[in-house]
mmCIF file of C-alpha atoms in Angstrom:
data_model
loop_
_atom_site.group_PDB
_atom_site.id
_atom_site.type_symbol
_atom_site.label_atom_id
_atom_site.label_comp_id
_atom_site.label_asym_id
_atom_site.label_seq_id
_atom_site.Cartn_x
_atom_site.Cartn_y
_atom_site.Cartn_z
ATOM 1 C CA MET A 4 -23.247 -44.312 23.698
ATOM 2 C CA LEU A 5 -20.207 -42.265 22.591
ATOM 3 C CA ASP A 6 -20.166 -40.265 19.381
ATOM 4 C CA GLU A 7 -17.455 -41.103 16.812
ATOM 5 C CA THR A 8 -15.955 -37.788 17.316
ATOM 6 C CA ASP A 9 -15.491 -38.447 21.049
ATOM 7 C CA GLN A 10 -13.194 -41.443 20.313
ATOM 8 C CA LEU A 11 -10.834 -39.248 18.107
ATOM 9 C CA PRO A 12 -7.881 -37.204 19.723
ATOM 10 C CA PRO A 13 -9.174 -33.587 20.202
ATOM 11 C CA PRO A 14 -7.975 -31.046 17.677
ATOM 12 C CA GLU A 15 -5.652 -28.106 18.515
ATOM 13 C CA ILE A 16 -8.242 -25.431 17.428
ATOM 14 C CA SER A 17 -12.011 -25.490 17.299
ATOM 15 C CA VAL A 18 -13.728 -22.779 15.320
ATOM 16 C CA VAL A 19 -17.434 -22.170 16.174
ATOM 17 C CA ILE A 20 -19.474 -20.166 13.781
ATOM 18 C CA PRO A 21 -23.223 -19.573 14.105
ATOM 19 C CA MET A 22 -25.091 -19.168 10.788
ATOM 20 C CA HIS A 23 -28.482 -17.736 10.015
ATOM 21 C CA ASN A 24 -29.461 -17.114 6.289
ATOM 22 C CA GLU A 25 -25.794 -16.747 5.111
ATOM 23 C CA GLU A 26 -25.925 -18.703 1.896
ATOM 24 C CA GLY A 27 -23.912 -16.087 0.003
ATOM 25 C CA SER A 28 -20.987 -16.327 2.632
ATOM 26 C CA VAL A 29 -20.803 -20.161 3.349
ATOM 27 C CA GLU A 30 -18.443 -21.230 0.609
ATOM 28 C CA LYS A 31 -16.193 -18.142 0.727
ATOM 29 C CA LEU A 32 -15.891 -18.311 4.541
ATOM 30 C CA TYR A 33 -15.189 -22.159 4.455
ATOM 31 C CA GLU A 34 -12.376 -21.641 1.803
ATOM 32 C CA ARG A 35 -10.713 -18.747 3.347
ATOM 33 C CA LEU A 36 -10.847 -20.204 6.898
ATOM 34 C CA CYS A 37 -9.493 -23.539 5.770
ATOM 35 C CA ALA A 38 -6.572 -21.883 3.981
ATOM 36 C CA VAL A 39 -5.720 -20.029 7.241
ATOM 37 C CA LEU A 40 -6.114 -23.116 9.472
ATOM 38 C CA GLU A 41 -4.273 -25.503 7.352
ATOM 39 C CA ALA A 42 -1.197 -23.090 7.187
ATOM 40 C CA HIS A 43 -0.966 -22.598 10.861
ATOM 41 C CA TYR A 44 -2.346 -25.560 12.679
ATOM 42 C CA PRO A 45 -1.752 -29.371 12.308
ATOM 43 C CA SER A 46 -5.272 -30.284 13.485
ATOM 44 C CA PHE A 47 -8.484 -28.262 13.740
ATOM 45 C CA GLU A 48 -12.305 -28.523 13.568
ATOM 46 C CA ILE A 49 -14.929 -26.137 12.216
ATOM 47 C CA ILE A 50 -18.296 -26.363 13.758
ATOM 48 C CA PHE A 51 -21.090 -24.622 11.904
ATOM 49 C CA VAL A 52 -24.332 -23.954 13.798
ATOM 50 C CA ASP A 53 -27.277 -23.446 11.639
ATOM 51 C CA ASP A 54 -29.674 -21.407 13.530
ATOM 52 C CA ALA A 55 -32.811 -22.405 11.563
ATOM 53 C CA SER A 56 -31.916 -20.537 8.219
ATOM 54 C CA ARG A 57 -34.549 -20.197 5.692
ATOM 55 C CA ASP A 58 -32.374 -20.065 2.745
ATOM 56 C CA ARG A 59 -29.838 -22.629 1.292
ATOM 57 C CA THR A 60 -27.445 -22.285 4.174
ATOM 58 C CA TYR A 61 -28.006 -25.595 5.731
ATOM 59 C CA GLN A 62 -27.766 -27.469 2.400
ATOM 60 C CA LEU A 63 -24.460 -25.852 1.510
ATOM 61 C CA LEU A 64 -23.166 -26.697 5.042
ATOM 62 C CA THR A 65 -24.111 -30.187 4.677
ATOM 63 C CA ASP A 66 -22.344 -30.478 1.371
ATOM 64 C CA ILE A 67 -19.141 -29.197 2.796
ATOM 65 C CA ALA A 68 -19.319 -31.512 5.844
ATOM 66 C CA ALA A 69 -19.943 -34.467 3.451
ATOM 67 C CA GLY A 70 -16.670 -33.811 1.892
ATOM 68 C CA ASP A 71 -14.424 -32.751 4.831
ATOM 69 C CA SER A 72 -14.238 -34.789 8.092
ATOM 70 C CA ARG A 73 -13.023 -31.741 10.049
ATOM 71 C CA VAL A 74 -16.439 -29.924 9.543
ATOM 72 C CA THR A 75 -19.420 -30.428 11.829
ATOM 73 C CA VAL A 76 -22.723 -29.025 11.267
ATOM 74 C CA ILE A 77 -25.268 -28.538 14.034
ATOM 75 C CA LYS A 78 -28.684 -27.676 12.963
ATOM 76 C CA LEU A 79 -31.059 -26.037 15.571
ATOM 77 C CA LYS A 80 -34.690 -26.868 15.509
ATOM 78 C CA ARG A 81 -35.846 -23.195 15.493
ATOM 79 C CA ASN A 82 -34.280 -19.830 15.433
ATOM 80 C CA PHE A 83 -32.920 -19.514 18.916
ATOM 81 C CA GLY A 84 -30.682 -16.626 18.381
ATOM 82 C CA GLN A 85 -26.875 -16.063 18.461
ATOM 83 C CA THR A 86 -26.274 -16.800 22.099
ATOM 84 C CA PRO A 87 -27.841 -20.211 22.066
ATOM 85 C CA ALA A 88 -26.170 -21.100 18.789
ATOM 86 C CA LEU A 89 -22.839 -20.215 20.187
ATOM 87 C CA ALA A 90 -23.621 -22.250 23.308
ATOM 88 C CA ALA A 91 -24.399 -25.289 21.168
ATOM 89 C CA GLY A 92 -21.134 -24.922 19.228
ATOM 90 C CA PHE A 93 -19.106 -24.527 22.588
ATOM 91 C CA ASP A 94 -20.757 -27.751 23.959
ATOM 92 C CA TYR A 95 -19.720 -29.593 20.941
ATOM 93 C CA ALA A 96 -16.235 -28.163 20.441
ATOM 94 C CA ARG A 97 -13.410 -30.418 21.441
ATOM 95 C CA GLY A 98 -10.249 -28.328 20.868
ATOM 96 C CA ASP A 99 -7.925 -27.059 23.415
ATOM 97 C CA ILE A 100 -8.430 -23.585 21.992
ATOM 98 C CA ILE A 101 -11.926 -22.411 20.873
ATOM 99 C CA VAL A 102 -12.470 -19.558 18.581
ATOM 100 C CA SER A 103 -15.804 -17.994 17.812
ATOM 101 C CA MET A 104 -16.509 -15.731 14.821
ATOM 102 C CA ASP A 105 -19.636 -14.560 12.854
ATOM 103 C CA GLY A 106 -20.532 -16.428 9.496
ATOM 104 C CA ASP A 107 -21.131 -13.211 7.366
ATOM 105 C CA LEU A 108 -17.426 -12.436 6.504
ATOM 106 C CA GLN A 109 -17.417 -9.485 8.749
ATOM 107 C CA HIS A 110 -14.349 -11.131 10.360
ATOM 108 C CA ASP A 111 -11.228 -11.667 8.341
ATOM 109 C CA PRO A 112 -9.994 -15.312 8.819
ATOM 110 C CA SER A 113 -6.412 -14.194 8.356
ATOM 111 C CA ASP A 114 -6.742 -12.333 11.823
ATOM 112 C CA LEU A 115 -7.319 -15.716 13.622
ATOM 113 C CA PRO A 116 -3.692 -16.567 14.280
ATOM 114 C CA ALA A 117 -3.101 -13.176 15.941
ATOM 115 C CA LEU A 118 -6.139 -13.718 18.111
ATOM 116 C CA VAL A 119 -5.036 -17.257 19.043
ATOM 117 C CA GLU A 120 -1.479 -16.318 19.885
ATOM 118 C CA PRO A 121 -2.082 -14.746 23.328
ATOM 119 C CA ILE A 122 -3.798 -18.050 24.452
ATOM 120 C CA TYR A 123 -0.496 -19.840 23.798
ATOM 121 C CA ALA A 124 1.238 -17.093 25.779
ATOM 122 C CA GLY A 125 -0.915 -17.765 28.753
ATOM 123 C CA TYR A 126 -4.089 -15.696 28.439
ATOM 124 C CA ASP A 127 -7.458 -17.460 29.007
ATOM 125 C CA LEU A 128 -9.324 -15.230 26.497
ATOM 126 C CA ALA A 129 -8.448 -13.019 23.710
ATOM 127 C CA SER A 130 -11.166 -10.622 22.601
ATOM 128 C CA GLY A 131 -11.173 -8.968 19.120
ATOM 129 C CA TRP A 132 -11.096 -5.095 18.951
ATOM 130 C CA ARG A 133 -12.473 -3.472 15.832
ATOM 131 C CA HIS A 134 -10.059 -0.572 16.216
ATOM 132 C CA LYS A 135 -10.963 1.197 13.043
ATOM 133 C CA ARG A 136 -14.756 0.942 12.570
ATOM 134 C CA ILE A 137 -16.053 1.570 9.077
ATOM 135 C CA ASP A 138 -19.824 1.162 9.669
ATOM 136 C CA ASN A 139 -22.271 3.943 10.054
ATOM 137 C CA LEU A 140 -21.311 6.563 12.482
ATOM 138 C CA VAL A 141 -24.660 7.646 13.818
ATOM 139 C CA LEU A 142 -26.388 4.266 13.831
ATOM 140 C CA ARG A 143 -23.630 1.964 14.766
ATOM 141 C CA ARG A 144 -20.406 3.474 15.938
ATOM 142 C CA ILE A 145 -21.679 6.181 18.279
ATOM 143 C CA PRO A 146 -24.344 3.877 20.107
ATOM 144 C CA SER A 147 -21.592 1.016 20.160
ATOM 145 C CA ARG A 148 -19.017 3.279 21.856
ATOM 146 C CA VAL A 149 -21.540 4.337 24.524
ATOM 147 C CA ALA A 150 -22.585 0.843 25.111
ATOM 148 C CA ASN A 151 -18.978 -0.566 25.368
ATOM 149 C CA TRP A 152 -18.113 2.296 27.826
ATOM 150 C CA LEU A 153 -21.063 1.366 29.974
ATOM 151 C CA MET A 154 -20.165 -2.333 29.835
ATOM 152 C CA ALA A 155 -16.587 -1.719 30.716
ATOM 153 C CA LYS A 156 -17.568 0.492 33.753
ATOM 154 C CA LEU A 157 -20.298 -1.746 35.036
ATOM 155 C CA SER A 158 -18.384 -5.110 34.484
ATOM 156 C CA GLY A 159 -15.005 -3.871 35.659
ATOM 157 C CA VAL A 160 -13.336 -5.366 32.458
ATOM 158 C CA GLU A 161 -11.558 -2.787 30.464
ATOM 159 C CA LEU A 162 -12.369 -3.639 26.795
ATOM 160 C CA HIS A 163 -12.903 -1.336 23.924
ATOM 161 C CA ASP A 164 -15.170 -3.696 22.076
ATOM 162 C CA PHE A 165 -17.454 -6.102 23.714
ATOM 163 C CA GLY A 166 -19.816 -6.479 20.664
ATOM 164 C CA THR A 167 -17.639 -8.544 18.391
ATOM 165 C CA THR A 168 -18.070 -12.271 18.282
ATOM 166 C CA PHE A 169 -14.500 -12.820 17.063
ATOM 167 C CA LYS A 170 -12.746 -14.141 20.244
ATOM 168 C CA ALA A 171 -10.484 -17.057 21.190
ATOM 169 C CA TYR A 172 -10.849 -18.929 24.443
ATOM 170 C CA ARG A 173 -8.990 -21.536 26.430
ATOM 171 C CA ARG A 174 -11.027 -24.590 26.485
ATOM 172 C CA ASP A 175 -11.616 -24.784 30.257
ATOM 173 C CA THR A 176 -12.429 -21.014 30.376
ATOM 174 C CA ILE A 177 -15.444 -21.125 28.045
ATOM 175 C CA LYS A 178 -16.619 -24.465 29.200
ATOM 176 C CA ARG A 179 -17.290 -22.951 32.690
ATOM 177 C CA ILE A 180 -19.407 -20.319 31.416
ATOM 178 C CA ARG A 181 -23.257 -20.954 30.997
ATOM 179 C CA LEU A 182 -24.933 -18.681 28.364
ATOM 180 C CA TYR A 183 -28.472 -17.407 28.577
ATOM 181 C CA GLY A 184 -30.663 -14.808 26.907
ATOM 182 C CA GLU A 185 -28.187 -12.644 24.822
ATOM 183 C CA LEU A 186 -25.203 -12.645 27.064
ATOM 184 C CA HIS A 187 -22.666 -13.700 24.521
ATOM 185 C CA ARG A 188 -21.406 -10.295 24.249
ATOM 186 C CA PHE A 189 -20.525 -10.347 27.899
ATOM 187 C CA ILE A 190 -18.430 -13.465 27.931
ATOM 188 C CA PRO A 191 -15.250 -11.545 28.859
ATOM 189 C CA ALA A 192 -17.154 -10.052 31.788
ATOM 190 C CA LEU A 193 -18.555 -13.527 32.847
ATOM 191 C CA ALA A 194 -15.023 -15.156 32.345
ATOM 192 C CA SER A 195 -13.496 -12.431 34.603
ATOM 193 C CA TRP A 196 -15.706 -13.631 37.488
ATOM 194 C CA ASN A 197 -13.713 -16.903 37.299
ATOM 195 C CA GLY A 198 -10.436 -14.995 37.210
ATOM 196 C CA ALA A 199 -9.844 -15.388 33.601
ATOM 197 C CA ARG A 200 -6.671 -13.510 32.132
ATOM 198 C CA ILE A 201 -8.198 -11.363 29.208
ATOM 199 C CA ILE A 202 -6.292 -9.515 26.481
ATOM 200 C CA GLU A 203 -7.612 -7.320 23.582
ATOM 201 C CA VAL A 204 -6.386 -7.996 20.025
ATOM 202 C CA PRO A 205 -6.883 -5.423 17.234
ATOM 203 C CA ILE A 206 -8.772 -6.913 14.202
ATOM 204 C CA ARG A 207 -9.920 -5.602 10.982
ATOM 205 C CA ASN A 208 -13.379 -4.382 10.553
ATOM 206 C CA ILE A 209 -14.636 -5.316 6.919
ATOM 207 C CA ASN A 210 -18.029 -4.942 5.338
ATOM 208 C CA ARG A 211 -20.355 -7.878 4.586
ATOM 209 C CA GLU A 212 -19.803 -9.048 1.126
ATOM 210 C CA ASP A 213 -23.381 -10.465 0.867
ATOM 211 C CA GLY A 214 -26.742 -9.785 2.408
ATOM 212 C CA GLN A 215 -27.645 -7.362 5.371
ATOM 213 C CA SER A 216 -26.690 -7.198 8.894
ATOM 214 C CA HIS A 217 -29.227 -8.968 11.225
ATOM 215 C CA TYR A 218 -28.645 -6.274 13.875
ATOM 216 C CA GLY A 219 -29.930 -2.595 14.083
ATOM 217 C CA ILE A 220 -29.792 0.125 16.597
ATOM 218 C CA SER A 221 -32.618 -1.573 18.722
ATOM 219 C CA ARG A 222 -29.896 -3.995 19.840
ATOM 220 C CA THR A 223 -28.230 -1.132 21.806
ATOM 221 C CA PHE A 224 -31.304 -0.852 23.886
ATOM 222 C CA ARG A 225 -31.406 -4.604 24.779
ATOM 223 C CA VAL A 226 -27.787 -4.310 25.826
ATOM 224 C CA LEU A 227 -28.801 -1.912 28.565
ATOM 225 C CA PHE A 228 -31.064 -4.688 30.128
ATOM 226 C CA ASP A 229 -28.285 -7.301 29.876
ATOM 227 C CA LEU A 230 -26.082 -4.979 31.603
ATOM 228 C CA VAL A 231 -28.155 -5.092 34.793
ATOM 229 C CA THR A 232 -28.119 -8.847 34.535
ATOM 230 C CA VAL A 233 -24.167 -8.940 34.213
ATOM 231 C CA ARG A 234 -23.708 -6.603 36.966
ATOM 232 C CA PHE A 235 -25.716 -8.574 39.259
ATOM 233 C CA LEU A 236 -24.120 -11.817 38.173
ATOM 234 C CA LEU A 237 -20.664 -10.402 38.688
ATOM 235 C CA LYS A 238 -21.130 -8.549 41.855
ATOM 236 C CA TYR A 239 -24.006 -10.139 43.779
ATOM 237 C CA VAL A 240 -24.732 -13.748 42.615
ATOM 238 C CA THR A 241 -23.302 -15.028 45.835
ATOM 239 C CA ARG A 242 -24.906 -12.395 48.075
ATOM 240 C CA PRO A 243 -28.106 -11.129 46.560
ATOM 241 C CA LEU A 244 -29.333 -9.629 49.879
ATOM 242 C CA HIS A 245 -26.624 -7.013 49.573
ATOM 243 C CA PHE A 246 -28.068 -5.959 46.165
ATOM 244 C CA PHE A 247 -31.673 -5.815 47.484
ATOM 245 C CA GLY A 248 -30.881 -4.983 50.990
ATOM 246 C CA MET A 249 -29.601 -1.335 50.663
ATOM 247 C CA PRO A 250 -32.532 0.065 48.712
ATOM 248 C CA GLY A 251 -34.842 -2.017 51.066
ATOM 249 C CA LEU A 252 -33.089 -0.623 54.077
ATOM 250 C CA LEU A 253 -33.280 3.000 52.722
ATOM 251 C CA SER A 254 -36.924 2.740 51.709
ATOM 252 C CA LEU A 255 -37.847 1.265 55.198
ATOM 253 C CA PHE A 256 -36.008 3.909 57.133
ATOM 254 C CA VAL A 257 -37.472 6.725 55.089
ATOM 255 C CA GLY A 258 -40.968 5.300 55.299
ATOM 256 C CA ILE A 259 -40.698 4.796 59.125
ATOM 257 C CA GLY A 260 -39.162 8.257 59.528
ATOM 258 C CA ILE A 261 -42.158 9.883 57.819
ATOM 259 C CA TRP A 262 -44.626 8.103 59.962
ATOM 260 C CA VAL A 263 -42.574 8.947 63.150
ATOM 261 C CA VAL A 264 -42.729 12.625 62.110
ATOM 262 C CA LEU A 265 -46.473 12.498 61.399
ATOM 263 C CA ALA A 266 -47.155 10.779 64.729
ATOM 264 C CA ALA A 267 -45.198 13.272 66.601
ATOM 265 C CA LYS A 268 -47.119 16.192 64.891
ATOM 266 C CA LYS A 269 -50.288 14.551 65.807
ATOM 267 C CA LEU A 270 -49.404 14.170 69.513
ATOM 268 C CA TRP A 271 -47.871 17.601 69.663
ATOM 269 C CA THR A 272 -50.546 19.668 67.920
ATOM 270 C CA GLY A 273 -53.616 17.466 67.955
ATOM 271 C CA GLY A 274 -54.503 18.491 64.448
ATOM 272 C CA ASP A 275 -56.206 16.422 61.608
ATOM 273 C CA VAL A 276 -52.955 14.768 60.244
ATOM 274 C CA PHE A 277 -54.841 12.403 57.735
ATOM 275 C CA THR A 278 -56.515 15.256 56.066
ATOM 276 C CA VAL A 279 -53.529 17.638 55.883
ATOM 277 C CA HIS A 280 -50.820 15.145 55.312
ATOM 278 C CA ALA A 281 -52.684 12.351 53.435
ATOM 279 C CA PRO A 282 -50.008 12.245 50.591
ATOM 280 C CA TRP A 283 -47.124 11.880 53.153
ATOM 281 C CA MET A 284 -48.873 9.149 54.882
ATOM 282 C CA MET A 285 -49.559 7.159 51.649
ATOM 283 C CA MET A 286 -45.829 7.823 50.674
ATOM 284 C CA GLY A 287 -44.662 6.423 54.162
ATOM 285 C CA THR A 288 -46.799 3.362 53.837
ATOM 286 C CA LEU A 289 -45.566 2.742 50.356
ATOM 287 C CA LEU A 290 -41.959 2.953 51.344
ATOM 288 C CA ILE A 291 -42.352 0.809 54.271
ATOM 289 C CA LEU A 292 -44.072 -2.023 52.105
ATOM 290 C CA ALA A 293 -41.450 -1.452 49.366
ATOM 291 C CA GLY A 294 -38.710 -1.990 51.974
ATOM 292 C CA ILE A 295 -40.162 -5.155 53.305
ATOM 293 C CA GLN A 296 -40.766 -6.503 49.633
ATOM 294 C CA LEU A 297 -37.144 -5.701 48.820
ATOM 295 C CA PHE A 298 -35.832 -7.561 51.896
ATOM 296 C CA SER A 299 -38.148 -10.437 51.210
ATOM 297 C CA THR A 300 -36.768 -10.599 47.679
ATOM 298 C CA GLY A 301 -33.211 -10.537 48.757
ATOM 299 C CA LEU A 302 -33.989 -13.484 51.207
ATOM 300 C CA VAL A 303 -35.633 -15.481 48.507
ATOM 301 C CA ALA A 304 -32.633 -14.740 46.188
ATOM 302 C CA GLU A 305 -30.252 -15.955 48.850
ATOM 303 C CA LEU A 306 -32.028 -19.243 49.064
ATOM 304 C CA LEU A 307 -32.197 -19.695 45.248
ATOM 305 C CA ALA A 308 -28.325 -18.856 45.088
ATOM 306 C CA ARG A 309 -27.537 -21.409 47.574
ATOM 307 C CA THR A 310 -29.840 -23.903 45.839
ATOM 308 C CA TYR A 311 -28.008 -23.359 42.498
ATOM 309 C CA PHE A 312 -24.590 -23.850 43.754
ATOM 310 C CA GLU A 313 -25.312 -26.711 45.945
ATOM 311 C CA SER A 314 -27.568 -28.590 43.658
ATOM 312 C CA GLN A 315 -24.972 -28.558 40.886
ATOM 313 C CA GLY A 316 -22.116 -28.933 43.123
ATOM 314 C CA GLN A 317 -20.915 -25.595 41.831
ATOM 315 C CA PRO A 318 -18.236 -23.952 43.833
ATOM 316 C CA ILE A 319 -18.287 -20.271 44.444
ATOM 317 C CA TYR A 320 -14.593 -20.078 43.632
ATOM 318 C CA THR A 321 -12.260 -21.132 40.592
ATOM 319 C CA VAL A 322 -9.085 -23.114 41.426
ATOM 320 C CA GLU A 323 -6.345 -22.656 38.887
ATOM 321 C CA LYS A 324 -3.935 -25.313 40.185
ATOM 322 C CA VAL A 325 -2.964 -27.151 43.333
ATOM 323 C CA VAL A 326 0.644 -27.533 44.219
ATOM 324 C CA HIS A 327 1.987 -30.065 46.980
ATOM 325 C CA HIS A 328 5.152 -32.031 47.466
ATOM 326 C CA PRO A 329 5.532 -34.985 45.498
ATOM 327 C CA SER A 330 5.637 -37.311 48.496
ATOM 328 C CA ALA A 331 2.568 -35.553 50.088
ATOM 329 C CA ARG A 332 -0.824 -37.622 49.940
ATOM 330 C CA PRO A 333 -3.675 -35.436 48.555
ATOM 331 C CA PRO A 334 -6.637 -35.004 50.873
ATOM 332 C CA ALA A 335 -9.500 -37.635 50.643
ATOM 333 C CA SER A 336 -11.683 -35.125 49.004
ATOM 334 C CA ALA A 337 -9.308 -34.292 46.189
ATOM 335 C CA THR A 338 -8.828 -38.115 45.610
ATOM 336 C CA ALA A 339 -12.614 -38.588 45.282
ATOM 337 C CA LEU A 340 -12.789 -35.791 42.820
ATOM 338 C CA ARG A 341 -10.329 -37.419 40.507
ATOM 339 C CA THR A 342 -11.998 -40.898 40.572
#
């Protein structure tokens, strides 16, 4: 059964906002955002995702939705975190352009048109860049700068600010991305895997007007773990054996080399190799076993990768457009895809 909103024409802009204990910001954010959207876009929708707030956030949101048909409120059953909250909003968004932003007024709604403009110009993703940071130098700015540098180098996407949620997406770009864990900050990197055209847009960095930030310096350390995941997804998801194979091959060769040297010494000198070189024998054995395990992991990962792509009908490429002569008949496979 179709939802009522599925029968309505899609809006031009969808704004997705995850909320968690933001009762002090709800009404101000709604009023300021509506003022900007009404001034620039003929149709829009605002999707608030309540991530199991413990204060009056959900009640305030439902009051707003009751009086404004352009507002949708999604309430999650428990506190899943920012990435699942954004994923829920993206799944429900119907606009041709989808914007994500935080719900704590750290993002100025007046920056939204500048962020959306590059999408009209042909870009697939416009990422906000807090060019002039005003938060704490030691606890926020320095760790953030280091993390952003690492993300840019490992992902191959040259952005200055991966951390901000304030981004604009072409609908088909964000709908292709499946978010897990805390990978929302890596959306530009994941989108680049599909060949998305990405641009960075300077935005204002303003202090929260109410409450406290939900994030601390510990988030910087979690980012490092996510970096490994993203690097693997971007470079090796279709060839995982290349990721595990090289260290496995190196470990195997070194281990075999140690055993060959020890065996040659035993044959040449006839001494008690086990007593004199026991640590080297153990090291060689461990390296050989590690090499075999890495190769085995790579082979299993190859099978899992093929299962993932084939079971979901997920291609390992992204087609932007197909051009053929008007009189040419499209292939049978293309015709089947459209029916």
